[in-house]
């Protein structure tokens, strides 16, 4: 069974107050690590993937199993203290805790166009 995985590579933004001053923070996805839960090595990629039929990230299971798929995302960050006119890099990266994903099986069925 082939499992297609993808995530929307959306930047995360926050606008906190720091010592009474407004700060803008933006975290952008840098890389993704998919652990498909079947004992194979995790897949590390900078590609967020895409849905079928343009999929680019997938995993093939060699036998049926109940697995827990996890995604860990690494982000880079920038911040601004002048309303976004100037952005400065946040040193290093931040990584999410693994997020478990449920695997659901969808069965394909070919249907004649006149049977809609």
mmCIF file with all atom_site columns, C-alpha atoms in Angstrom:
data_model
loop_
_atom_site.group_PDB
_atom_site.id
_atom_site.type_symbol
_atom_site.label_atom_id
_atom_site.label_alt_id
_atom_site.label_comp_id
_atom_site.label_asym_id
_atom_site.label_entity_id
_atom_site.label_seq_id
_atom_site.pdbx_PDB_ins_code
_atom_site.Cartn_x
_atom_site.Cartn_y
_atom_site.Cartn_z
_atom_site.occupancy
_atom_site.B_iso_or_equiv
_atom_site.pdbx_formal_charge
_atom_site.auth_seq_id
_atom_site.auth_comp_id
_atom_site.auth_asym_id
_atom_site.auth_atom_id
_atom_site.pdbx_PDB_model_num
ATOM 1   C CA . UNK A 1 1   ? 0.000   0.000  0.000   1.00 0.00 ? 1   UNK A CA 1
ATOM 2   C CA . UNK A 1 2   ? 1.351   3.414  -0.978  1.00 0.00 ? 2   UNK A CA 1
ATOM 3   C CA . UNK A 1 3   ? 0.759   6.299  1.427   1.00 0.00 ? 3   UNK A CA 1
ATOM 4   C CA . UNK A 1 4   ? 1.015   9.847  0.054   1.00 0.00 ? 4   UNK A CA 1
ATOM 5   C CA . UNK A 1 5   ? 2.002   12.428 2.673   1.00 0.00 ? 5   UNK A CA 1
ATOM 6   C CA . UNK A 1 6   ? 2.091   16.197 2.426   1.00 0.00 ? 6   UNK A CA 1
ATOM 7   C CA . UNK A 1 7   ? 1.736   19.295 4.541   1.00 0.00 ? 7   UNK A CA 1
ATOM 8   C CA . UNK A 1 8   ? 0.906   22.899 3.676   1.00 0.00 ? 8   UNK A CA 1
ATOM 9   C CA . UNK A 1 9   ? 4.177   24.839 4.083   1.00 0.00 ? 9   UNK A CA 1
ATOM 10  C CA . UNK A 1 10  ? 2.600   27.805 5.835   1.00 0.00 ? 10  UNK A CA 1
ATOM 11  C CA . UNK A 1 11  ? 4.687   30.282 7.777   1.00 0.00 ? 11  UNK A CA 1
ATOM 12  C CA . UNK A 1 12  ? 3.554   30.826 11.374  1.00 0.00 ? 12  UNK A CA 1
ATOM 13  C CA . UNK A 1 13  ? 3.332   34.389 12.683  1.00 0.00 ? 13  UNK A CA 1
ATOM 14  C CA . UNK A 1 14  ? 3.039   35.909 16.146  1.00 0.00 ? 14  UNK A CA 1
ATOM 15  C CA . UNK A 1 15  ? 2.700   39.515 17.272  1.00 0.00 ? 15  UNK A CA 1
ATOM 16  C CA . UNK A 1 16  ? 3.577   39.542 20.980  1.00 0.00 ? 16  UNK A CA 1
ATOM 17  C CA . UNK A 1 17  ? 4.369   42.520 23.160  1.00 0.00 ? 17  UNK A CA 1
ATOM 18  C CA . UNK A 1 18  ? 7.868   42.425 24.660  1.00 0.00 ? 18  UNK A CA 1
ATOM 19  C CA . UNK A 1 19  ? 8.549   44.923 27.469  1.00 0.00 ? 19  UNK A CA 1
ATOM 20  C CA . UNK A 1 20  ? 5.623   46.971 26.162  1.00 0.00 ? 20  UNK A CA 1
ATOM 21  C CA . UNK A 1 21  ? 6.938   47.039 22.576  1.00 0.00 ? 21  UNK A CA 1
ATOM 22  C CA . UNK A 1 22  ? 5.276   45.247 19.649  1.00 0.00 ? 22  UNK A CA 1
ATOM 23  C CA . UNK A 1 23  ? 7.355   42.493 18.037  1.00 0.00 ? 23  UNK A CA 1
ATOM 24  C CA . UNK A 1 24  ? 6.562   40.541 14.872  1.00 0.00 ? 24  UNK A CA 1
ATOM 25  C CA . UNK A 1 25  ? 7.863   36.964 14.658  1.00 0.00 ? 25  UNK A CA 1
ATOM 26  C CA . UNK A 1 26  ? 7.655   34.709 11.608  1.00 0.00 ? 26  UNK A CA 1
ATOM 27  C CA . UNK A 1 27  ? 8.656   31.026 11.526  1.00 0.00 ? 27  UNK A CA 1
ATOM 28  C CA . UNK A 1 28  ? 8.996   29.383 8.090   1.00 0.00 ? 28  UNK A CA 1
ATOM 29  C CA . UNK A 1 29  ? 9.184   25.616 7.532   1.00 0.00 ? 29  UNK A CA 1
ATOM 30  C CA . UNK A 1 30  ? 12.679  24.508 6.544   1.00 0.00 ? 30  UNK A CA 1
ATOM 31  C CA . UNK A 1 31  ? 12.465  20.705 6.569   1.00 0.00 ? 31  UNK A CA 1
ATOM 32  C CA . UNK A 1 32  ? 10.167  17.813 7.371   1.00 0.00 ? 32  UNK A CA 1
ATOM 33  C CA . UNK A 1 33  ? 10.864  14.395 8.864   1.00 0.00 ? 33  UNK A CA 1
ATOM 34  C CA . UNK A 1 34  ? 8.264   11.699 8.239   1.00 0.00 ? 34  UNK A CA 1
ATOM 35  C CA . UNK A 1 35  ? 8.433   8.565  10.378  1.00 0.00 ? 35  UNK A CA 1
ATOM 36  C CA . UNK A 1 36  ? 6.101   6.028  8.799   1.00 0.00 ? 36  UNK A CA 1
ATOM 37  C CA . UNK A 1 37  ? 5.992   3.817  11.899  1.00 0.00 ? 37  UNK A CA 1
ATOM 38  C CA . UNK A 1 38  ? 6.999   0.553  10.256  1.00 0.00 ? 38  UNK A CA 1
ATOM 39  C CA . UNK A 1 39  ? 10.632  0.392  11.357  1.00 0.00 ? 39  UNK A CA 1
ATOM 40  C CA . UNK A 1 40  ? 12.087  1.941  8.193   1.00 0.00 ? 40  UNK A CA 1
ATOM 41  C CA . UNK A 1 41  ? 14.386  4.957  8.492   1.00 0.00 ? 41  UNK A CA 1
ATOM 42  C CA . UNK A 1 42  ? 12.501  8.274  8.696   1.00 0.00 ? 42  UNK A CA 1
ATOM 43  C CA . UNK A 1 43  ? 12.339  10.339 5.503   1.00 0.00 ? 43  UNK A CA 1
ATOM 44  C CA . UNK A 1 44  ? 13.942  13.788 5.876   1.00 0.00 ? 44  UNK A CA 1
ATOM 45  C CA . UNK A 1 45  ? 13.123  16.284 3.129   1.00 0.00 ? 45  UNK A CA 1
ATOM 46  C CA . UNK A 1 46  ? 12.764  19.982 2.386   1.00 0.00 ? 46  UNK A CA 1
ATOM 47  C CA . UNK A 1 47  ? 9.830   19.101 0.091   1.00 0.00 ? 47  UNK A CA 1
ATOM 48  C CA . UNK A 1 48  ? 6.443   19.549 1.800   1.00 0.00 ? 48  UNK A CA 1
ATOM 49  C CA . UNK A 1 49  ? 4.914   17.107 -0.681  1.00 0.00 ? 49  UNK A CA 1
ATOM 50  C CA . UNK A 1 50  ? 1.689   17.521 -2.641  1.00 0.00 ? 50  UNK A CA 1
ATOM 51  C CA . UNK A 1 51  ? -1.635  15.730 -2.991  1.00 0.00 ? 51  UNK A CA 1
ATOM 52  C CA . UNK A 1 52  ? -2.331  13.130 -5.693  1.00 0.00 ? 52  UNK A CA 1
ATOM 53  C CA . UNK A 1 53  ? -1.788  13.238 -8.652  1.00 0.00 ? 53  UNK A CA 1
ATOM 54  C CA . UNK A 1 54  ? 1.153   15.666 -8.216  1.00 0.00 ? 54  UNK A CA 1
ATOM 55  C CA . UNK A 1 55  ? 2.442   13.876 -5.116  1.00 0.00 ? 55  UNK A CA 1
ATOM 56  C CA . UNK A 1 56  ? 6.164   13.996 -4.417  1.00 0.00 ? 56  UNK A CA 1
ATOM 57  C CA . UNK A 1 57  ? 6.457   12.461 -0.935  1.00 0.00 ? 57  UNK A CA 1
ATOM 58  C CA . UNK A 1 58  ? 5.177   8.956  -0.252  1.00 0.00 ? 58  UNK A CA 1
ATOM 59  C CA . UNK A 1 59  ? 5.933   5.663  1.472   1.00 0.00 ? 59  UNK A CA 1
ATOM 60  C CA . UNK A 1 60  ? 5.081   2.117  0.455   1.00 0.00 ? 60  UNK A CA 1
ATOM 61  C CA . UNK A 1 61  ? 4.153   -0.417 3.114   1.00 0.00 ? 61  UNK A CA 1
ATOM 62  C CA . UNK A 1 62  ? 5.151   -3.976 2.254   1.00 0.00 ? 62  UNK A CA 1
ATOM 63  C CA . UNK A 1 63  ? 2.476   -5.562 4.449   1.00 0.00 ? 63  UNK A CA 1
ATOM 64  C CA . UNK A 1 64  ? -0.724  -4.471 6.188   1.00 0.00 ? 64  UNK A CA 1
ATOM 65  C CA . UNK A 1 65  ? -0.177  -3.021 9.663   1.00 0.00 ? 65  UNK A CA 1
ATOM 66  C CA . UNK A 1 66  ? -1.592  -0.519 12.113  1.00 0.00 ? 66  UNK A CA 1
ATOM 67  C CA . UNK A 1 67  ? 1.060   2.188  12.364  1.00 0.00 ? 67  UNK A CA 1
ATOM 68  C CA . UNK A 1 68  ? 1.452   5.654  13.812  1.00 0.00 ? 68  UNK A CA 1
ATOM 69  C CA . UNK A 1 69  ? 2.898   8.079  11.285  1.00 0.00 ? 69  UNK A CA 1
ATOM 70  C CA . UNK A 1 70  ? 4.607   11.134 12.785  1.00 0.00 ? 70  UNK A CA 1
ATOM 71  C CA . UNK A 1 71  ? 5.716   14.417 11.279  1.00 0.00 ? 71  UNK A CA 1
ATOM 72  C CA . UNK A 1 72  ? 8.435   16.613 12.785  1.00 0.00 ? 72  UNK A CA 1
ATOM 73  C CA . UNK A 1 73  ? 8.893   20.052 11.208  1.00 0.00 ? 73  UNK A CA 1
ATOM 74  C CA . UNK A 1 74  ? 11.983  22.258 11.563  1.00 0.00 ? 74  UNK A CA 1
ATOM 75  C CA . UNK A 1 75  ? 11.513  26.030 11.254  1.00 0.00 ? 75  UNK A CA 1
ATOM 76  C CA . UNK A 1 76  ? 13.765  29.042 10.698  1.00 0.00 ? 76  UNK A CA 1
ATOM 77  C CA . UNK A 1 77  ? 12.710  32.367 12.148  1.00 0.00 ? 77  UNK A CA 1
ATOM 78  C CA . UNK A 1 78  ? 12.897  36.106 11.679  1.00 0.00 ? 78  UNK A CA 1
ATOM 79  C CA . UNK A 1 79  ? 11.662  38.992 13.804  1.00 0.00 ? 79  UNK A CA 1
ATOM 80  C CA . UNK A 1 80  ? 10.904  42.676 13.389  1.00 0.00 ? 80  UNK A CA 1
ATOM 81  C CA . UNK A 1 81  ? 10.605  45.484 15.927  1.00 0.00 ? 81  UNK A CA 1
ATOM 82  C CA . UNK A 1 82  ? 9.719   48.201 13.399  1.00 0.00 ? 82  UNK A CA 1
ATOM 83  C CA . UNK A 1 83  ? 6.422   46.940 11.991  1.00 0.00 ? 83  UNK A CA 1
ATOM 84  C CA . UNK A 1 84  ? 7.992   44.698 9.359   1.00 0.00 ? 84  UNK A CA 1
ATOM 85  C CA . UNK A 1 85  ? 10.221  47.259 7.628   1.00 0.00 ? 85  UNK A CA 1
ATOM 86  C CA . UNK A 1 86  ? 13.338  45.358 8.762   1.00 0.00 ? 86  UNK A CA 1
ATOM 87  C CA . UNK A 1 87  ? 13.534  41.626 9.483   1.00 0.00 ? 87  UNK A CA 1
ATOM 88  C CA . UNK A 1 88  ? 16.366  40.069 11.486  1.00 0.00 ? 88  UNK A CA 1
ATOM 89  C CA . UNK A 1 89  ? 17.214  36.364 11.640  1.00 0.00 ? 89  UNK A CA 1
ATOM 90  C CA . UNK A 1 90  ? 16.599  34.382 14.785  1.00 0.00 ? 90  UNK A CA 1
ATOM 91  C CA . UNK A 1 91  ? 19.749  32.284 15.359  1.00 0.00 ? 91  UNK A CA 1
ATOM 92  C CA . UNK A 1 92  ? 19.304  28.527 14.993  1.00 0.00 ? 92  UNK A CA 1
ATOM 93  C CA . UNK A 1 93  ? 16.153  26.562 14.258  1.00 0.00 ? 93  UNK A CA 1
ATOM 94  C CA . UNK A 1 94  ? 13.118  25.313 16.158  1.00 0.00 ? 94  UNK A CA 1
ATOM 95  C CA . UNK A 1 95  ? 11.688  21.825 15.813  1.00 0.00 ? 95  UNK A CA 1
ATOM 96  C CA . UNK A 1 96  ? 8.149   20.694 16.598  1.00 0.00 ? 96  UNK A CA 1
ATOM 97  C CA . UNK A 1 97  ? 7.395   17.663 18.700  1.00 0.00 ? 97  UNK A CA 1
ATOM 98  C CA . UNK A 1 98  ? 6.342   14.729 16.501  1.00 0.00 ? 98  UNK A CA 1
ATOM 99  C CA . UNK A 1 99  ? 2.687   14.995 15.524  1.00 0.00 ? 99  UNK A CA 1
ATOM 100 C CA . UNK A 1 100 ? 0.898   11.622 15.174  1.00 0.00 ? 100 UNK A CA 1
ATOM 101 C CA . UNK A 1 101 ? -1.216  11.161 12.053  1.00 0.00 ? 101 UNK A CA 1
ATOM 102 C CA . UNK A 1 102 ? -3.950  8.588  11.533  1.00 0.00 ? 102 UNK A CA 1
ATOM 103 C CA . UNK A 1 103 ? -3.600  6.369  8.471   1.00 0.00 ? 103 UNK A CA 1
ATOM 104 C CA . UNK A 1 104 ? -6.918  5.836  6.736   1.00 0.00 ? 104 UNK A CA 1
ATOM 105 C CA . UNK A 1 105 ? -7.324  3.477  3.817   1.00 0.00 ? 105 UNK A CA 1
ATOM 106 C CA . UNK A 1 106 ? -9.267  4.690  0.805   1.00 0.00 ? 106 UNK A CA 1
ATOM 107 C CA . UNK A 1 107 ? -10.213 2.098  -1.768  1.00 0.00 ? 107 UNK A CA 1
ATOM 108 C CA . UNK A 1 108 ? -10.094 3.173  -5.416  1.00 0.00 ? 108 UNK A CA 1
ATOM 109 C CA . UNK A 1 109 ? -13.036 2.269  -7.608  1.00 0.00 ? 109 UNK A CA 1
ATOM 110 C CA . UNK A 1 110 ? -13.207 2.752  -11.369 1.00 0.00 ? 110 UNK A CA 1
ATOM 111 C CA . UNK A 1 111 ? -16.580 4.014  -12.542 1.00 0.00 ? 111 UNK A CA 1
ATOM 112 C CA . UNK A 1 112 ? -17.869 4.435  -16.076 1.00 0.00 ? 112 UNK A CA 1
ATOM 113 C CA . UNK A 1 113 ? -18.507 8.125  -16.952 1.00 0.00 ? 113 UNK A CA 1
ATOM 114 C CA . UNK A 1 114 ? -22.179 7.341  -17.731 1.00 0.00 ? 114 UNK A CA 1
ATOM 115 C CA . UNK A 1 115 ? -22.739 5.909  -14.200 1.00 0.00 ? 115 UNK A CA 1
ATOM 116 C CA . UNK A 1 116 ? -22.395 9.205  -12.324 1.00 0.00 ? 116 UNK A CA 1
#
